[in-house]
Amino acid sequence: MRTVFLIYTGGTIGMVKNPRTGTLEPLDFDNVRQHVPELSELDYRIRSYQFQPPIDSSDMRPTHWAQLVNIIARHYDEVDGFVILHGTDTMAYTASALSFMLEGLGKPVILTGSQLPIGVLRTDGKENLINAIELAAACDGSGRPLVPEVCVCFGDQLLRGNRSTKASAERFDAFASYNFPPLATIGINIHYNRADILRPDPTKPFAPHTELDNSVIAITLFPGIRPQIIEHVFEMPDVRGIILRTYGSGNAPQQPWLLNAIACATEAGRVVVNITQCDAGAVEMGLYETGSQLRKAGVVSGGDMTIECATTKLMYLLGQGLPSETVRRLMGEALAGEISEK
Ligand code: ASP
């Protein structure tokens, strides 16, 4: 019998309405089981762990990611796969962070949640939970897991975690992956996109990491952004990494104040990464003069990474105590399938 380890962190999936105040409040994980009696019909052994107290995912922090890594590492050899029940708001950040922190992962880690609480009649939570468990347990004829990656399972799609983003606060298919195809589509049958699923390198052992450095900031450029504010942020002593959310294929104003601020930050050892504000497509800094200027000032291209992925990858790399030059180089390389090769 396959064994799946379920980690309940919180979020809408495990919430009920407080009849007195009308607000949604987390319930005990036992109640999730009570609301999904189908769980006992599954032919898998399910073990579980619950965050105490369960949290709204807006309260997720790097220490929670480290906690998840520790739980996974502790039970890694005993189970076939993991399901993490998580609020949708920051699920893409957690999935991205875990994809780097769980280096050499050889088992499925499937994150899911729901738009409607599990106790509500039209809930999407039951379906998402049951699909996620199926995917975490799925294996081929020789017992090898079908998706040994950190993934987001939501609606009818299984997405690579570090390619996913929350795209709708309303629809049941809340998550999108604009720059990479789904790893599986879920209908009457589950169709696996085997060609795109990462296979673990047998020469590399599972190596969990818990160190992250959150001295990073993401800045969204907009017409009229004040130079003094940019200069101030770029000079802040606590900042070690800056994600610049630029226009289109990586363009920014060609103003001396911006280029100088970037050059000084780079000189001081800070890592400045360029990602686009567009949902789909990639930064190509050689395409326009503005992009070339950024590159000359020391900016590295984040290619087609999502904001969630770029932010957590920078935290992860800075947390490994690597020299700035190595962090810059690795930001442009695929460590866990997060960036498309050119
Ligand atoms: N605020 C909730 C959370 O992210 C929303 C959800 O679960 O979908 O925790």
Coordinates of C-alpha atoms and ligand atoms in Angstrom, one line a residue:
M1 CA 0.0 0.0 0.0
R2 CA 1.3 3.5 -1.0
T3 CA 1.7 6.0 1.9
V4 CA 1.1 9.7 1.5
F5 CA 2.1 12.3 4.1
L6 CA -0.4 15.1 4.4
I7 CA 0.7 18.4 5.9
Y8 CA -2.1 20.9 6.7
T9 CA -0.7 24.5 7.0
G10 CA -4.1 26.3 6.9
G11 CA -5.9 28.4 4.3
T12 CA -9.5 28.4 3.0
I13 CA -9.5 24.6 2.4
G14 CA -9.7 24.0 6.2
M15 CA -11.9 26.9 7.2
V16 CA -15.4 27.2 8.5
K17 CA -17.6 30.2 8.9
N18 CA -18.0 31.5 12.5
P19 CA -21.7 31.8 12.9
R20 CA -21.3 34.7 15.3
T21 CA -19.0 37.0 13.4
G22 CA -19.5 35.7 9.9
T23 CA -15.7 35.5 9.3
L24 CA -13.8 32.4 8.1
E25 CA -11.8 30.8 10.8
P26 CA -9.4 27.7 10.7
L27 CA -10.8 24.5 12.0
D28 CA -9.0 21.5 13.4
F29 CA -7.6 19.1 10.8
D30 CA -9.7 16.2 12.1
N31 CA -12.7 18.2 10.8
V32 CA -11.2 18.2 7.3
R33 CA -11.2 14.4 7.4
Q34 CA -14.7 14.5 8.7
H35 CA -15.8 16.7 5.7
V36 CA -14.1 14.4 3.2
P37 CA -15.2 10.9 4.2
E38 CA -13.9 9.8 0.7
L39 CA -10.4 9.9 2.2
S40 CA -11.0 6.6 4.0
E41 CA -12.1 5.1 0.6
L42 CA -8.7 5.8 -0.9
D43 CA -6.5 2.8 -1.1
Y44 CA -3.5 4.6 0.4
R45 CA -2.2 4.9 3.9
I46 CA -2.5 8.6 4.9
R47 CA -0.4 10.1 7.7
S48 CA -0.7 13.7 8.7
Y49 CA 0.7 16.7 10.4
Q50 CA -1.0 19.9 11.3
F51 CA 0.5 23.4 11.8
Q52 CA -0.5 24.6 15.2
P53 CA -2.2 27.0 14.8
P54 CA -3.1 26.6 11.1
I55 CA -2.3 29.9 9.3
D56 CA -3.7 32.1 6.6
S57 CA -1.1 31.9 3.9
S58 CA -0.6 35.7 4.0
D59 CA 1.3 34.9 7.3
M60 CA 3.7 32.4 5.6
R61 CA 7.3 33.2 6.3
P62 CA 10.7 31.6 5.4
T63 CA 10.7 29.9 8.9
H64 CA 7.5 28.1 7.9
W65 CA 9.2 26.9 4.7
A66 CA 12.1 25.6 6.8
Q67 CA 9.5 23.9 9.0
L68 CA 8.0 22.2 5.9
V69 CA 11.4 21.1 4.7
N70 CA 12.2 19.6 8.1
I71 CA 9.0 17.7 8.2
I72 CA 9.5 16.4 4.7
A73 CA 13.1 15.4 5.4
R74 CA 12.1 13.6 8.6
H75 CA 9.6 11.4 6.8
Y76 CA 11.2 11.3 3.4
D77 CA 12.3 7.6 3.6
E78 CA 9.0 6.4 5.1
V79 CA 6.5 7.6 2.6
D80 CA 5.9 7.7 -1.2
G81 CA 4.8 11.3 -1.5
F82 CA 3.7 14.5 0.3
V83 CA 0.6 16.7 0.0
I84 CA 0.7 20.2 1.5
L85 CA -2.6 21.9 2.1
H86 CA -2.0 25.6 1.9
G87 CA -3.8 28.9 1.4
T88 CA -3.9 29.9 -2.3
D89 CA -2.6 33.5 -1.7
T90 CA 1.0 32.6 -1.3
M91 CA 1.0 29.0 -2.5
A92 CA 3.2 29.9 -5.5
Y93 CA 5.8 31.4 -3.2
T94 CA 5.9 28.3 -1.0
A95 CA 6.0 26.0 -4.0
S96 CA 8.9 28.0 -5.5
A97 CA 10.9 28.1 -2.3
L98 CA 10.5 24.4 -1.7
S99 CA 11.6 23.6 -5.2
F100 CA 15.0 25.0 -4.3
M101 CA 15.2 24.0 -0.7
L102 CA 14.4 20.3 -1.5
E103 CA 17.5 19.8 -3.7
G104 CA 17.7 16.4 -5.4
L105 CA 14.0 15.7 -4.6
G106 CA 13.0 12.3 -5.9
K107 CA 9.4 12.1 -4.5
P108 CA 6.2 14.2 -5.3
V109 CA 5.5 17.2 -3.1
I110 CA 2.0 18.4 -4.2
L111 CA 0.6 21.7 -2.9
T112 CA -3.1 22.3 -3.0
G113 CA -5.9 24.3 -1.4
S114 CA -9.2 25.6 -2.4
Q115 CA -11.2 28.7 -3.3
L116 CA -14.2 27.6 -1.2
P117 CA -14.0 26.1 2.3
I118 CA -14.2 22.3 2.4
G119 CA -17.5 22.4 4.4
V120 CA -19.3 24.4 1.8
L121 CA -21.6 22.6 -0.7
R122 CA -19.9 23.8 -3.9
T123 CA -16.4 23.4 -2.5
D124 CA -13.5 22.8 -4.9
G125 CA -11.5 21.6 -1.9
K126 CA -12.6 17.9 -2.0
E127 CA -11.7 17.4 -5.6
N128 CA -8.3 19.2 -5.2
L129 CA -7.4 17.2 -2.1
I130 CA -8.3 13.8 -3.6
N131 CA -6.5 14.7 -6.9
A132 CA -3.4 15.8 -5.0
I133 CA -3.3 12.6 -3.0
E134 CA -3.6 10.5 -6.2
L135 CA -0.8 12.5 -7.8
A136 CA 1.4 12.2 -4.7
A137 CA 0.9 8.4 -4.7
A138 CA 1.1 7.8 -8.5
C139 CA 3.9 5.5 -9.7
D140 CA 4.9 3.5 -12.7
G141 CA 5.1 -0.3 -13.0
S142 CA 8.4 -0.4 -11.1
G143 CA 7.2 1.8 -8.3
R144 CA 8.9 4.9 -9.4
P145 CA 6.9 8.1 -8.7
L146 CA 5.4 9.7 -11.8
V147 CA 5.9 13.3 -10.7
P148 CA 9.0 13.6 -8.4
E149 CA 8.7 17.4 -8.3
V150 CA 7.3 20.2 -6.2
C151 CA 3.9 20.9 -7.9
V152 CA 0.7 22.9 -7.5
C153 CA -2.4 20.8 -8.1
F154 CA -5.5 23.0 -8.7
G155 CA -8.6 22.6 -10.7
D156 CA -7.8 20.4 -13.7
Q157 CA -4.1 21.1 -13.8
L158 CA -0.9 19.9 -12.2
L159 CA 1.7 22.7 -12.6
R160 CA 5.4 22.8 -11.8
G161 CA 5.4 24.7 -8.5
N162 CA 8.1 27.3 -9.4
R163 CA 6.3 28.1 -12.7
S164 CA 2.9 28.6 -11.1
T165 CA 1.2 31.9 -10.1
K166 CA -2.2 32.7 -8.6
A167 CA -4.0 34.2 -11.5
S168 CA -7.6 34.4 -10.2
A169 CA -9.2 35.3 -6.9
E170 CA -12.5 34.1 -8.2
R171 CA -12.2 31.1 -10.5
F172 CA -11.8 27.5 -9.5
D173 CA -8.9 27.2 -11.9
A174 CA -7.1 29.8 -9.8
F175 CA -3.5 29.0 -10.9
A176 CA -1.7 29.5 -14.2
S177 CA 1.7 28.7 -15.6
Y178 CA 2.3 31.1 -18.4
N179 CA 5.7 30.0 -19.5
F180 CA 5.6 26.3 -19.1
P181 CA 3.1 23.6 -20.0
P182 CA 1.2 21.7 -17.2
L183 CA 2.8 18.5 -16.0
A184 CA -0.5 16.8 -16.0
T185 CA -4.1 17.5 -17.0
I186 CA -6.8 16.1 -14.8
G187 CA -10.1 14.9 -16.4
I188 CA -11.8 11.5 -16.5
N189 CA -8.2 10.3 -16.6
I190 CA -5.0 11.9 -15.5
H191 CA -2.8 12.6 -18.5
Y192 CA 0.9 13.0 -17.6
N193 CA 3.1 15.2 -19.7
R194 CA 6.0 12.8 -19.3
A195 CA 8.4 14.7 -21.6
D196 CA 8.4 17.7 -19.3
I197 CA 8.5 16.1 -15.9
L198 CA 11.9 16.4 -14.2
R199 CA 13.6 13.1 -13.4
P200 CA 15.9 13.1 -10.3
D201 CA 19.6 12.6 -11.1
P202 CA 20.5 9.3 -9.4
T203 CA 24.0 10.5 -8.7
K204 CA 22.7 13.4 -6.6
P205 CA 21.3 12.6 -3.1
F206 CA 18.3 14.3 -1.6
A207 CA 19.8 17.4 0.1
P208 CA 17.3 19.5 2.1
H209 CA 18.2 23.2 2.8
T210 CA 16.7 25.4 5.4
E211 CA 18.8 28.5 5.2
L212 CA 17.3 31.5 3.4
D213 CA 18.3 35.2 3.4
N214 CA 15.3 37.4 3.1
S215 CA 17.3 40.6 2.6
V216 CA 15.6 41.1 -0.8
I217 CA 13.1 43.5 -2.3
A218 CA 11.1 43.5 -5.4
I219 CA 10.5 46.9 -7.1
T220 CA 7.8 47.3 -9.8
L221 CA 8.8 50.1 -12.2
F222 CA 6.1 52.5 -13.3
P223 CA 6.2 55.8 -15.3
G224 CA 6.9 58.6 -12.9
I225 CA 8.6 56.5 -10.2
R226 CA 10.6 58.9 -8.0
P227 CA 14.4 58.6 -8.4
Q228 CA 15.0 59.5 -4.7
I229 CA 12.9 56.5 -3.6
I230 CA 14.8 54.1 -6.0
E231 CA 18.2 55.5 -4.9
H232 CA 17.2 55.1 -1.2
V233 CA 16.2 51.5 -1.7
F234 CA 19.3 50.6 -3.7
E235 CA 21.5 52.0 -1.0
M236 CA 19.8 50.4 2.0
P237 CA 22.5 48.5 3.9
D238 CA 20.0 45.6 4.7
V239 CA 19.3 44.9 1.0
R240 CA 21.4 42.2 -0.6
G241 CA 19.2 41.4 -3.6
I242 CA 16.9 43.5 -5.7
I243 CA 14.3 42.2 -8.2
L244 CA 13.5 44.8 -10.7
R245 CA 10.1 44.3 -12.4
T246 CA 10.7 46.0 -15.7
Y247 CA 8.5 46.5 -18.8
G248 CA 8.0 44.1 -21.7
S249 CA 11.1 42.2 -22.6
G250 CA 13.1 43.7 -19.7
N251 CA 13.1 47.4 -20.5
A252 CA 13.6 50.3 -18.0
P253 CA 14.0 54.1 -18.4
Q254 CA 17.5 55.0 -19.7
Q255 CA 18.0 57.6 -17.0
P256 CA 21.4 58.2 -15.4
W257 CA 19.8 58.1 -11.9
L258 CA 18.6 54.5 -12.4
L259 CA 21.7 53.2 -14.1
N260 CA 23.9 54.9 -11.5
A261 CA 21.9 53.4 -8.6
I262 CA 22.2 49.9 -10.2
A263 CA 25.9 50.3 -10.9
C264 CA 26.6 51.4 -7.3
A265 CA 24.5 48.6 -5.9
T266 CA 26.3 46.1 -8.0
E267 CA 29.6 47.5 -7.0
A268 CA 28.6 47.1 -3.3
G269 CA 28.0 43.4 -4.0
R270 CA 24.2 43.6 -4.3
V271 CA 22.5 41.3 -6.9
V272 CA 20.0 43.1 -9.2
V273 CA 17.8 40.7 -11.2
N274 CA 15.6 41.8 -14.1
I275 CA 12.2 40.1 -14.6
T276 CA 9.3 41.4 -16.7
Q277 CA 5.9 42.7 -15.4
C278 CA 4.3 40.7 -18.2
D279 CA 2.6 37.4 -17.2
A280 CA 4.1 35.6 -20.2
G281 CA 7.4 35.8 -22.0
A282 CA 10.9 36.5 -21.0
V283 CA 13.5 39.2 -20.4
E284 CA 15.9 39.6 -23.3
M285 CA 18.3 42.3 -22.4
G286 CA 20.1 42.3 -25.7
L287 CA 16.9 43.2 -27.6
Y288 CA 16.7 47.0 -27.0
E289 CA 19.2 49.6 -26.0
T290 CA 17.6 50.1 -22.6
G291 CA 18.1 46.4 -21.8
S292 CA 21.8 46.6 -22.9
Q293 CA 22.3 49.6 -20.6
L294 CA 20.9 47.6 -17.7
R295 CA 23.2 44.7 -18.4
K296 CA 26.2 47.0 -18.6
A297 CA 25.2 48.4 -15.1
G298 CA 25.4 44.9 -13.7
V299 CA 21.8 43.6 -13.9
V300 CA 21.3 39.9 -14.5
S301 CA 18.4 38.5 -16.5
G302 CA 15.8 36.5 -14.7
G303 CA 14.6 35.1 -18.1
D304 CA 11.0 33.9 -17.9
M305 CA 10.9 33.4 -14.1
T306 CA 7.8 34.4 -12.2
I307 CA 8.0 37.0 -9.4
E308 CA 7.4 34.3 -6.8
C309 CA 10.2 32.2 -8.2
A310 CA 12.7 35.0 -8.7
T311 CA 12.2 36.2 -5.1
T312 CA 12.5 32.9 -3.4
K313 CA 15.4 31.8 -5.6
L314 CA 17.3 34.9 -4.6
M315 CA 16.5 34.3 -0.9
Y316 CA 17.7 30.7 -1.3
L317 CA 21.0 31.5 -3.2
L318 CA 21.8 34.4 -0.8
G319 CA 21.2 32.1 2.1
Q320 CA 23.8 29.6 0.8
G321 CA 26.7 32.0 1.6
L322 CA 27.8 32.2 -2.0
P323 CA 29.8 35.1 -3.5
S324 CA 27.7 37.7 -5.3
E325 CA 29.2 36.7 -8.7
T326 CA 28.0 33.0 -8.2
V327 CA 24.5 34.2 -7.1
R328 CA 24.3 36.3 -10.3
R329 CA 25.4 33.4 -12.5
L330 CA 23.0 30.9 -10.8
M331 CA 20.0 33.3 -11.0
G332 CA 20.2 32.8 -14.8
E333 CA 20.6 29.0 -14.7
A334 CA 17.8 26.4 -14.2
L335 CA 18.3 24.7 -10.8
A336 CA 14.8 23.1 -10.6
G337 CA 13.3 23.7 -14.1
E338 CA 12.3 27.2 -13.2
I339 CA 13.7 29.1 -16.1
S340 CA 13.6 28.2 -19.9
E341 CA 17.0 27.7 -21.5
K342 CA 17.5 30.1 -24.5
Ligands
ASP1 N1 -6.5 33.9 2.5 C1 -6.4 32.5 2.2 C2 -5.0 32.0 2.2 O1 -4.3 32.1 1.3 C3 -7.0 32.2 0.9 C4 -7.0 30.8 0.4 O2 -6.8 29.9 1.2 O3 -7.3 30.6 -0.7 O4 -4.6 31.5 3.2

